[in-house]
Tab-separated table of C-alpha atoms and ligand atoms in Angstrom:
chain	number	residue	atom	x	y	z
A	1	MET	CA	-10.009	33.925	10.805
A	2	ASP	CA	-6.754	33.763	8.872
A	3	THR	CA	-6.402	37.125	7.176
A	4	SER	CA	-2.985	36.501	5.630
A	5	TRP	CA	-2.600	37.193	1.918
A	6	GLU	CA	-1.926	33.481	1.405
A	7	ALA	CA	-5.196	32.444	3.055
A	8	ARG	CA	-7.179	35.145	1.272
A	9	ALA	CA	-5.743	34.063	-2.088
A	10	GLU	CA	-6.699	30.449	-1.398
A	11	ALA	CA	-10.189	31.381	-0.228
A	12	ALA	CA	-11.498	33.393	-3.147
A	13	SER	CA	-9.311	32.985	-6.237
A	14	PHE	CA	-8.622	30.189	-8.677
A	15	TYR	CA	-5.159	29.572	-10.106
A	16	GLY	CA	-4.386	28.418	-13.631
A	17	PHE	CA	-2.148	25.383	-14.199
A	18	THR	CA	-1.364	24.912	-10.493
A	19	ASP	CA	-0.527	21.788	-8.524
A	20	LEU	CA	-2.946	22.365	-5.639
A	21	PRO	CA	-1.512	19.913	-3.058
A	22	SER	CA	1.843	21.632	-3.391
A	23	VAL	CA	0.293	25.102	-2.981
A	24	HIS	CA	-1.705	23.991	0.048
A	25	GLN	CA	1.563	22.834	1.551
A	26	ARG	CA	3.787	25.754	0.533
A	27	GLY	CA	1.296	28.630	0.425
A	28	THR	CA	0.538	31.115	-2.331
A	29	VAL	CA	3.157	33.679	-3.241
A	30	VAL	CA	1.308	37.014	-3.443
A	31	LEU	CA	3.266	39.657	-5.308
A	32	THR	CA	2.982	43.395	-4.954
A	33	HIS	CA	5.473	44.979	-7.332
A	34	GLY	CA	8.694	44.517	-9.225
A	35	GLN	CA	12.082	46.115	-9.874
A	36	GLY	CA	13.858	45.335	-13.128
A	37	PRO	CA	13.824	41.525	-13.434
A	38	TYR	CA	12.824	41.058	-9.763
A	39	VAL	CA	9.381	40.696	-8.193
A	40	VAL	CA	8.576	41.330	-4.529
A	41	ASP	CA	5.996	39.513	-2.405
A	42	THR	CA	3.751	40.645	0.457
A	43	ASN	CA	6.441	39.576	2.938
A	44	GLY	CA	8.992	41.804	1.253
A	45	ARG	CA	10.898	38.850	-0.241
A	46	ARG	CA	12.528	39.504	-3.592
A	47	TYR	CA	12.748	36.940	-6.404
A	48	LEU	CA	14.717	37.057	-9.620
A	49	ASP	CA	12.047	36.043	-12.141
A	50	ALA	CA	13.966	33.862	-14.589
A	51	ASN	CA	10.739	33.248	-16.503
A	52	SER	CA	9.915	36.886	-17.295
A	53	GLY	CA	6.498	36.362	-15.664
A	54	LEU	CA	5.077	34.022	-18.313
A	55	TRP	CA	7.725	34.635	-21.003
A	56	ASN	CA	6.369	38.134	-21.556
A	57	MET	CA	7.796	40.718	-19.106
A	58	VAL	CA	10.927	41.113	-21.194
A	59	ALA	CA	11.484	44.770	-20.246
A	60	GLY	CA	11.196	43.997	-16.535
A	61	PHE	CA	8.552	45.012	-14.046
A	62	ASP	CA	9.045	48.776	-13.764
A	63	HIS	CA	9.883	50.073	-17.222
A	64	PRO	CA	9.193	53.826	-17.118
A	65	GLY	CA	8.720	54.225	-20.884
A	66	LEU	CA	6.033	51.553	-21.103
A	67	ALA	CA	4.130	52.926	-18.113
A	68	ALA	CA	4.374	56.444	-19.575
A	69	ALA	CA	3.069	55.250	-22.972
A	70	ALA	CA	0.078	53.691	-21.210
A	71	LYS	CA	-0.585	56.791	-19.117
A	72	ALA	CA	-0.356	59.146	-22.100
A	73	GLN	CA	-2.807	57.022	-24.098
A	74	TYR	CA	-5.217	56.672	-21.161
A	75	ASP	CA	-5.236	60.463	-20.883
A	76	ARG	CA	-5.767	60.947	-24.624
A	77	PHE	CA	-8.216	58.153	-25.641
A	78	PRO	CA	-8.675	55.341	-23.109
A	79	GLY	CA	-10.533	52.769	-25.153
A	80	TYR	CA	-12.121	51.952	-28.477
A	81	HIS	CA	-12.898	48.988	-30.702
A	82	ALA	CA	-12.087	48.009	-34.274
A	83	PHE	CA	-15.605	47.113	-35.530
A	84	PHE	CA	-17.977	48.653	-38.100
A	85	GLY	CA	-15.282	50.427	-40.081
A	86	ARG	CA	-13.856	52.324	-37.122
A	87	MET	CA	-10.539	51.993	-35.300
A	88	SER	CA	-8.188	54.159	-33.274
A	89	ASP	CA	-5.245	55.992	-34.809
A	90	GLN	CA	-2.878	53.953	-32.614
A	91	THR	CA	-4.314	50.756	-34.102
A	92	VAL	CA	-3.576	52.018	-37.615
A	93	THR	CA	-0.029	52.925	-36.648
A	94	LEU	CA	0.693	49.652	-34.850
A	95	SER	CA	-0.429	47.575	-37.854
A	96	GLU	CA	1.925	49.523	-40.132
A	97	ARG	CA	4.742	49.040	-37.634
A	98	LEU	CA	4.096	45.304	-37.259
A	99	ILE	CA	4.108	44.791	-41.026
A	100	GLU	CA	7.286	46.854	-41.246
A	101	VAL	CA	9.129	44.686	-38.696
A	102	SER	CA	7.571	41.439	-39.998
A	103	PRO	CA	9.288	39.315	-42.643
A	104	PHE	CA	6.398	40.154	-45.016
A	105	GLU	CA	6.726	42.792	-47.748
A	106	ARG	CA	3.046	43.567	-47.076
A	107	GLY	CA	0.221	42.099	-45.038
A	108	ARG	CA	-2.685	42.785	-42.686
A	109	VAL	CA	-3.104	42.532	-38.912
A	110	PHE	CA	-6.087	41.342	-36.832
A	111	TYR	CA	-6.024	42.015	-33.071
A	112	THR	CA	-7.119	39.874	-30.130
A	113	ASN	CA	-6.622	39.964	-26.352
A	114	SER	CA	-4.387	36.910	-26.082
A	115	GLY	CA	-2.330	34.353	-27.942
A	116	SER	CA	-5.069	31.728	-27.600
A	117	GLU	CA	-7.606	34.026	-29.200
A	118	ALA	CA	-5.134	34.819	-31.973
A	119	ASN	CA	-4.840	31.106	-32.759
A	120	ASP	CA	-8.616	30.637	-32.645
A	121	THR	CA	-8.964	33.698	-34.878
A	122	LEU	CA	-6.523	32.188	-37.350
A	123	ILE	CA	-8.528	28.948	-37.429
A	124	LYS	CA	-11.739	30.878	-38.069
A	125	MET	CA	-10.015	32.798	-40.868
A	126	LEU	CA	-8.927	29.528	-42.490
A	127	TRP	CA	-12.366	27.952	-42.104
A	128	PHE	CA	-13.962	31.118	-43.473
A	129	LEU	CA	-11.626	30.879	-46.485
A	130	ALA	CA	-12.452	27.194	-46.924
A	131	GLY	CA	-16.130	28.051	-47.273
A	132	ALA	CA	-15.626	31.153	-49.391
A	133	GLU	CA	-13.196	29.423	-51.765
A	134	ASP	CA	-15.513	26.484	-52.318
A	135	GLN	CA	-13.332	23.987	-50.470
A	136	PRO	CA	-15.539	23.304	-47.442
A	137	GLN	CA	-13.584	20.139	-46.611
A	138	ARG	CA	-10.331	22.085	-46.022
A	139	ARG	CA	-10.574	22.291	-42.223
A	140	LYS	CA	-7.948	20.059	-40.621
A	141	ILE	CA	-5.170	21.648	-38.599
A	142	LEU	CA	-1.767	19.980	-38.251
A	143	THR	CA	0.432	20.674	-35.212
A	144	ARG	CA	2.958	18.635	-33.204
A	145	ALA	CA	2.966	16.686	-29.940
A	146	ASN	CA	4.227	18.897	-27.093
A	147	ALA	CA	3.232	22.068	-28.927
A	148	TYR	CA	1.541	24.760	-26.840
A	149	HIS	CA	-0.870	27.067	-28.640
A	150	GLY	CA	-3.154	28.176	-25.810
A	151	VAL	CA	-6.319	27.221	-23.956
A	152	THR	CA	-9.403	28.306	-25.893
A	153	LEU	CA	-11.187	25.497	-27.739
A	154	GLY	CA	-9.251	25.759	-30.994
A	155	ALA	CA	-5.914	26.625	-29.419
A	156	ALA	CA	-6.263	23.840	-26.828
A	157	SER	CA	-7.059	21.415	-29.657
A	158	MET	CA	-3.887	22.532	-31.437
A	159	THR	CA	-1.896	22.041	-28.238
A	160	GLY	CA	-0.187	18.658	-28.172
A	161	LYS	CA	-0.398	17.956	-24.437
A	162	PRO	CA	-2.154	14.995	-22.840
A	163	TYR	CA	-3.760	17.151	-20.116
A	164	ASN	CA	-6.408	18.420	-22.536
A	165	SER	CA	-8.071	14.990	-22.446
A	166	VAL	CA	-9.748	16.068	-19.173
A	167	PHE	CA	-11.864	18.362	-21.368
A	168	GLY	CA	-12.519	15.745	-24.034
A	169	LEU	CA	-10.190	17.690	-26.352
A	170	PRO	CA	-8.786	17.915	-28.980
A	171	LEU	CA	-11.807	18.553	-31.197
A	172	PRO	CA	-11.979	16.327	-34.278
A	173	GLY	CA	-9.775	17.365	-37.178
A	174	PHE	CA	-6.791	18.519	-35.097
A	175	LEU	CA	-3.869	16.185	-35.855
A	176	HIS	CA	-0.597	16.049	-33.942
A	177	LEU	CA	2.644	14.951	-35.575
A	178	THR	CA	5.781	13.838	-33.740
A	179	CYS	CA	7.638	16.411	-31.648
A	180	PRO	CA	10.868	17.171	-33.548
A	181	HIS	CA	13.007	16.730	-30.419
A	182	TYR	CA	15.995	14.706	-31.588
A	183	TRP	CA	17.450	13.948	-28.130
A	184	ARG	CA	14.171	12.449	-26.857
A	185	GLU	CA	12.463	11.180	-30.028
A	186	GLY	CA	15.438	10.053	-32.101
A	187	HIS	CA	15.884	6.277	-32.379
A	188	ALA	CA	19.087	4.611	-31.192
A	189	ASP	CA	21.710	4.934	-33.953
A	190	GLU	CA	19.564	7.418	-35.900
A	191	SER	CA	21.542	10.479	-37.002
A	192	GLU	CA	19.966	13.922	-36.561
A	193	ALA	CA	19.714	14.234	-40.358
A	194	ALA	CA	17.939	10.882	-40.576
A	195	PHE	CA	15.605	11.943	-37.765
A	196	THR	CA	14.713	15.164	-39.587
A	197	ALA	CA	14.092	13.159	-42.778
A	198	ARG	CA	11.773	10.876	-40.794
A	199	MET	CA	9.821	13.918	-39.516
A	200	ALA	CA	9.443	15.111	-43.123
A	201	ARG	CA	8.298	11.652	-44.273
A	202	GLU	CA	5.728	11.564	-41.489
A	203	LEU	CA	4.348	14.872	-42.777
A	204	GLU	CA	4.240	13.571	-46.367
A	205	ASP	CA	2.501	10.372	-45.225
A	206	THR	CA	-0.021	12.316	-43.137
A	207	ILE	CA	-0.871	14.582	-46.066
A	208	ALA	CA	-1.236	11.574	-48.376
A	209	ARG	CA	-3.442	9.741	-45.869
A	210	GLU	CA	-5.697	12.684	-44.986
A	211	GLY	CA	-5.765	14.317	-48.421
A	212	ALA	CA	-3.945	17.607	-49.026
A	213	ASP	CA	-7.216	19.370	-49.833
A	214	THR	CA	-8.592	18.600	-46.336
A	215	ILE	CA	-5.753	20.393	-44.526
A	216	ALA	CA	-6.193	24.078	-43.695
A	217	ALA	CA	-2.763	24.725	-42.170
A	218	PHE	CA	0.329	23.465	-40.412
A	219	VAL	CA	0.979	25.541	-37.280
A	220	ALA	CA	4.306	25.454	-35.452
A	221	GLU	CA	6.264	27.339	-32.833
A	222	PRO	CA	9.822	27.937	-34.138
A	223	VAL	CA	11.077	26.806	-30.705
A	224	MET	CA	8.462	24.982	-28.617
A	225	GLY	CA	8.052	27.045	-25.471
A	226	ALA	CA	5.722	25.491	-22.932
A	227	GLY	CA	6.614	22.064	-24.348
A	228	GLY	CA	9.992	22.589	-22.645
A	229	ALA	CA	12.030	25.090	-24.706
A	230	ILE	CA	12.564	22.562	-27.497
A	231	PRO	CA	14.328	23.754	-30.659
A	232	PRO	CA	13.580	21.773	-33.821
A	233	SER	CA	16.082	19.203	-35.061
A	234	ALA	CA	18.660	20.551	-37.521
A	235	GLY	CA	17.133	21.295	-40.926
A	236	TYR	CA	13.562	20.634	-39.742
A	237	PHE	CA	11.868	23.688	-41.230
A	238	GLN	CA	13.944	23.418	-44.424
A	239	ALA	CA	12.655	19.853	-44.778
A	240	ILE	CA	8.975	20.504	-44.127
A	241	GLN	CA	8.447	23.877	-45.802
A	242	PRO	CA	8.802	22.558	-49.404
A	243	ILE	CA	6.367	19.716	-48.654
A	244	LEU	CA	3.749	22.167	-47.375
A	245	LYS	CA	4.367	24.459	-50.376
A	246	LYS	CA	3.979	21.592	-52.822
A	247	HIS	CA	0.546	20.817	-51.337
A	248	SER	CA	-0.519	24.487	-50.934
A	249	ILE	CA	-0.828	24.115	-47.155
A	250	PRO	CA	-0.122	27.378	-45.302
A	251	LEU	CA	2.688	27.297	-42.726
A	252	ILE	CA	1.787	29.396	-39.688
A	253	SER	CA	4.487	30.465	-37.236
A	254	ASP	CA	3.185	30.736	-33.665
A	255	GLU	CA	5.628	33.374	-32.442
A	256	VAL	CA	3.857	34.169	-29.177
A	257	ILE	CA	7.087	33.388	-27.287
A	258	CYS	CA	9.756	33.543	-30.010
A	259	GLY	CA	8.502	36.716	-31.704
A	260	LEU	CA	10.139	40.096	-31.051
A	261	GLY	CA	13.532	39.029	-29.860
A	262	ARG	CA	13.557	35.927	-27.673
A	263	THR	CA	15.586	33.777	-30.089
A	264	GLY	CA	18.119	36.511	-30.894
A	265	GLU	CA	16.407	37.559	-34.137
A	266	VAL	CA	13.243	39.629	-34.399
A	267	TRP	CA	11.239	36.501	-35.300
A	268	GLY	CA	11.893	32.843	-34.609
A	269	CYS	CA	11.240	32.045	-38.289
A	270	GLU	CA	14.246	34.255	-39.086
A	271	SER	CA	16.389	32.302	-36.628
A	272	TYR	CA	15.448	29.112	-38.482
A	273	GLY	CA	15.381	30.494	-42.022
A	274	PHE	CA	11.798	29.837	-43.056
A	275	MET	CA	9.075	32.096	-44.446
A	276	PRO	CA	5.636	31.545	-42.911
A	277	ASP	CA	2.293	32.516	-44.440
A	278	ALA	CA	1.179	34.147	-41.196
A	279	ILE	CA	2.585	34.964	-37.769
A	280	ILE	CA	0.822	34.736	-34.408
A	281	SER	CA	2.137	37.276	-31.887
A	282	SER	CA	1.298	38.044	-28.256
A	283	LYS	CA	3.266	37.926	-24.946
A	284	VAL	CA	6.314	40.046	-25.966
A	285	LEU	CA	4.091	42.240	-28.187
A	286	THR	CA	3.269	44.486	-25.215
A	287	ALA	CA	6.161	43.273	-23.027
A	288	GLY	CA	3.385	41.957	-20.767
A	289	TYR	CA	2.059	45.463	-19.981
A	290	PHE	CA	-1.325	44.853	-21.688
A	291	PRO	CA	-3.252	41.761	-22.788
A	292	MET	CA	-2.994	41.693	-26.546
A	293	GLY	CA	-2.508	39.261	-29.410
A	294	ALA	CA	-2.226	39.684	-33.155
A	295	VAL	CA	-2.634	37.591	-36.276
A	296	ILE	CA	-0.248	38.984	-38.880
A	297	LEU	CA	-1.215	37.692	-42.308
A	298	GLY	CA	1.339	37.682	-45.105
A	299	PRO	CA	0.379	38.875	-48.618
A	300	ASP	CA	-1.366	35.737	-49.908
A	301	LEU	CA	-3.612	35.072	-46.901
A	302	ALA	CA	-4.285	38.806	-46.497
A	303	ASP	CA	-5.481	39.100	-50.097
A	304	ARG	CA	-7.605	35.969	-49.860
A	305	LEU	CA	-9.227	37.031	-46.580
A	306	GLN	CA	-9.935	40.444	-48.065
A	307	ALA	CA	-11.557	38.873	-51.151
A	308	ALA	CA	-13.600	36.418	-49.092
A	309	SER	CA	-14.743	39.197	-46.751
A	310	GLU	CA	-15.862	41.342	-49.702
A	311	THR	CA	-17.912	38.454	-51.078
A	312	ALA	CA	-19.467	37.582	-47.722
A	313	GLU	CA	-19.934	41.305	-46.857
A	314	GLU	CA	-18.055	40.814	-43.607
A	315	PHE	CA	-15.737	38.561	-41.625
A	316	PRO	CA	-18.076	37.993	-38.677
A	317	HIS	CA	-15.473	37.907	-35.920
A	318	GLY	CA	-13.762	40.291	-33.497
A	319	PHE	CA	-13.349	40.991	-29.789
A	320	THR	CA	-14.719	44.039	-27.991
A	321	ALA	CA	-11.193	45.108	-27.095
A	322	SER	CA	-9.536	44.096	-30.418
A	323	GLY	CA	-7.048	46.807	-31.336
A	324	HIS	CA	-7.491	48.617	-28.006
A	325	PRO	CA	-5.738	51.990	-28.317
A	326	VAL	CA	-3.929	51.660	-24.967
A	327	GLY	CA	-2.684	48.197	-25.905
A	328	CYS	CA	-1.577	49.515	-29.292
A	329	ALA	CA	0.254	52.483	-27.749
A	330	ILE	CA	2.035	50.135	-25.352
A	331	ALA	CA	2.885	47.696	-28.155
A	332	LEU	CA	4.344	50.512	-30.276
A	333	LYS	CA	6.541	51.472	-27.326
A	334	ALA	CA	7.433	47.841	-26.541
A	335	ILE	CA	8.558	47.224	-30.140
A	336	ASP	CA	10.696	50.362	-29.910
A	337	VAL	CA	12.153	49.328	-26.560
A	338	VAL	CA	13.066	45.867	-27.844
A	339	LEU	CA	14.362	46.829	-31.285
A	340	ASN	CA	15.776	50.338	-30.775
A	341	GLU	CA	16.546	50.735	-27.085
A	342	GLY	CA	18.989	47.884	-26.714
A	343	LEU	CA	16.938	44.903	-25.527
A	344	LEU	CA	17.450	42.740	-28.612
A	345	ASP	CA	21.128	43.732	-28.586
A	346	ASN	CA	21.300	42.593	-24.968
A	347	VAL	CA	19.711	39.241	-25.854
A	348	ARG	CA	22.470	38.778	-28.442
A	349	THR	CA	25.179	39.854	-25.981
A	350	LEU	CA	23.905	37.576	-23.222
A	351	THR	CA	23.277	34.486	-25.365
A	352	PRO	CA	26.877	33.156	-25.276
A	353	LEU	CA	26.965	33.623	-21.467
A	354	PHE	CA	23.582	31.909	-21.177
A	355	GLU	CA	24.797	28.991	-23.282
A	356	GLU	CA	27.984	28.682	-21.192
A	357	GLY	CA	26.021	28.705	-17.945
A	358	MET	CA	23.570	26.101	-19.203
A	359	ALA	CA	26.368	23.884	-20.513
A	360	ARG	CA	28.107	24.100	-17.117
A	361	LEU	CA	24.954	23.013	-15.255
A	362	ALA	CA	24.401	20.240	-17.799
A	363	GLU	CA	27.694	18.632	-16.704
A	364	HIS	CA	25.792	17.307	-13.684
A	365	PRO	CA	25.250	13.530	-13.992
A	366	ASN	CA	21.508	14.033	-13.455
A	367	ILE	CA	21.074	16.541	-16.276
A	368	GLY	CA	20.439	14.668	-19.514
A	369	GLU	CA	20.648	17.609	-21.884
A	370	TRP	CA	20.439	21.352	-22.030
A	371	ARG	CA	18.738	22.854	-25.041
A	372	GLY	CA	17.549	26.250	-26.133
A	373	LYS	CA	17.910	29.195	-28.441
A	374	GLY	CA	18.733	32.814	-27.690
A	375	LEU	CA	17.577	33.663	-24.190
A	376	MET	CA	15.382	30.610	-23.611
A	377	GLY	CA	16.476	27.184	-22.549
A	378	ALA	CA	15.789	24.072	-20.513
A	379	LEU	CA	17.732	21.577	-18.434
A	380	GLU	CA	16.249	18.109	-18.460
A	381	ALA	CA	16.669	15.961	-15.353
A	382	VAL	CA	17.370	12.238	-15.799
A	383	ALA	CA	17.938	9.362	-13.411
A	384	ASP	CA	20.499	7.909	-15.837
A	385	LYS	CA	22.350	10.089	-18.293
A	386	ASP	CA	23.429	7.327	-20.685
A	387	THR	CA	20.033	5.697	-21.084
A	388	LYS	CA	18.162	9.061	-20.744
A	389	THR	CA	15.892	7.348	-18.218
A	390	PRO	CA	13.639	9.892	-16.503
A	391	PHE	CA	13.114	9.999	-12.746
A	392	PRO	CA	9.884	8.332	-11.584
A	393	GLY	CA	7.074	10.889	-11.789
A	394	HIS	CA	6.139	10.613	-8.102
A	395	LEU	CA	9.517	12.109	-7.119
A	396	SER	CA	8.434	15.411	-8.740
A	397	VAL	CA	12.074	16.258	-9.315
A	398	SER	CA	11.605	19.368	-11.436
A	399	GLU	CA	8.958	20.709	-9.026
A	400	ARG	CA	11.353	20.185	-6.112
A	401	ILE	CA	14.113	22.009	-7.953
A	402	ALA	CA	11.794	24.904	-8.766
A	403	ASN	CA	10.499	25.063	-5.171
A	404	THR	CA	14.045	25.059	-3.810
A	405	CYS	CA	14.893	27.880	-6.210
A	406	THR	CA	11.872	29.855	-4.967
A	407	ASP	CA	13.091	29.389	-1.391
A	408	HIS	CA	16.401	30.929	-2.505
A	409	GLY	CA	14.796	33.867	-4.314
A	410	LEU	CA	14.782	32.566	-7.884
A	411	ILE	CA	11.656	31.862	-9.915
A	412	CYS	CA	12.054	29.245	-12.621
A	413	ARG	CA	9.589	26.839	-14.098
A	414	PRO	CA	9.289	23.066	-13.918
A	415	LEU	CA	7.981	21.614	-17.180
A	416	GLY	CA	7.735	17.854	-17.292
A	417	GLN	CA	11.145	16.714	-16.107
A	418	SER	CA	12.873	19.904	-17.133
A	419	ILE	CA	13.561	23.325	-15.700
A	420	VAL	CA	12.894	26.168	-18.093
A	421	LEU	CA	14.669	29.526	-18.047
A	422	CYS	CA	13.634	32.551	-20.119
A	423	PRO	CA	14.850	35.640	-18.279
A	424	PRO	CA	13.871	39.212	-19.169
A	425	PHE	CA	15.833	40.803	-22.011
A	426	ILE	CA	17.069	43.526	-19.608
A	427	LEU	CA	19.075	41.044	-17.522
A	428	THR	CA	22.632	42.097	-16.634
A	429	SER	CA	25.508	39.616	-16.671
A	430	GLY	CA	25.636	39.934	-12.866
A	431	GLN	CA	21.973	38.940	-12.623
A	432	MET	CA	22.675	36.055	-15.008
A	433	ASP	CA	25.400	34.878	-12.592
A	434	GLU	CA	22.934	35.147	-9.711
A	435	MET	CA	20.435	33.042	-11.685
A	436	PHE	CA	22.927	30.270	-12.437
A	437	THR	CA	24.456	30.270	-8.937
A	438	LYS	CA	21.050	29.874	-7.318
A	439	LEU	CA	19.971	27.214	-9.781
A	440	GLN	CA	23.232	25.296	-9.335
A	441	GLY	CA	22.680	25.343	-5.549
A	442	ALA	CA	19.127	24.039	-5.945
A	443	LEU	CA	20.198	21.265	-8.340
A	444	ASN	CA	22.926	20.100	-5.951
A	445	GLU	CA	20.572	20.241	-2.977
A	446	VAL	CA	17.727	18.318	-4.657
A	447	PHE	CA	19.816	15.687	-6.480
A	448	SER	CA	21.943	14.909	-3.407
A	449	ASN	CA	18.787	14.373	-1.315
A	450	LEU	CA	16.960	12.033	-3.706
B	1	PLP	C1	1.329	31.458	-24.278
B	1	PLP	C2	1.182	30.933	-25.657
B	1	PLP	C3	-0.051	30.982	-26.333
B	1	PLP	C4	-1.314	31.419	-25.652
B	1	PLP	O1	-1.285	32.751	-25.287
B	1	PLP	P1	-2.317	33.265	-24.148
B	1	PLP	O2	-2.117	34.740	-24.166
B	1	PLP	O3	-1.912	32.606	-22.871
B	1	PLP	O4	-3.676	32.870	-24.565
B	1	PLP	C5	-0.087	30.580	-27.649
B	1	PLP	N1	1.015	30.140	-28.273
B	1	PLP	C6	2.205	30.067	-27.661
B	1	PLP	C7	3.399	29.600	-28.428
B	1	PLP	C8	2.327	30.446	-26.326
B	1	PLP	O5	3.502	30.348	-25.709
């Protein structure tokens, strides 16, 4: 019997989002611990994780302050809920802190265990409001192609990826507009300004066709993360926000990746100069040290949900571990670490170096564009740079690049035809050099062997 970690992983565990033929061929990587931005596997091999785990381990894998915050809270009060008019003191404090660092002058927070659940919670809030405010038809949710909002039924329906068709999703009433990716979606001879205007017209037309009073919300990531680190076209949010306002459609910012520093501002909506009606937070919220998500409602939605809940006696929703005191204690520490202990400053310091490194790699004739914001970005592989023609799918170019990187001790992520980088906020400039040197080597190796 094969008792290796690889065989044992294959025998009894399922993976999420994993290309199984490739894993059968290459074997599972089983990890035991981490040091700063590195993770170490059962064979003692060390990898620079240029994806911060899944965008979330921004303080690295051995942050003493976060572990100490968890330990102290486990010793003091290891678990409680937020039902029936009870909640832990840490939950109270975290909500105040989140409102304080949010763009809202006031608001209210609802806790979940994940980003997906936060998006589903938001949908249930909006549907609850639709009923309570005597607008039962106001249920449609607008998002964009390529958006990623999670995997639960609502969040998967919001997600604009073709793979959800294997589940018969999206559910009815979830509409996907065009991805505002100028390089890929812009027509020949269409300026970026004209492209943005076309995106805004599409929104206007959709609202006119569907009826403004049937639309519960427009939900958008400031920068699309799992769609391939795609920033919006110039002026996008400035163009769509007034249209949504005019029709009283809430704009929700899914900040699960962008929120708390990734884009170089505290929130992605600040990087792009728009004011949402609510914010969805997760991933960076606990720096990956606890599963937690949050719906942060701005003043208007908070007041309306409060009023509707009073009328209906209760908002019949919540998770057993919503507002878990250990998660809240960790989140309070994580917010401090990012905002006050230099991590956001480091994102800002590293961003110009990151942009330089990406631009250098994008000089390769098989890189069509590099794009990104703050400390997240993608390099998109193309067979022909001028025509932007992608490589044939069966060549699995981005997977080969990522696998070659893994062989050289660098973890990065293939997404479609692109390679995505979103390193931890604690990265040093030396580690950034290591990341780009290894990636450059992998690009040269894979492209010269095609
Ligand atoms: C990861 C992600 C989610 C889902 O979060 P989970 O914790 O995986 O459920 C939602 N929205 C965005 C933008 C994400 O990146």
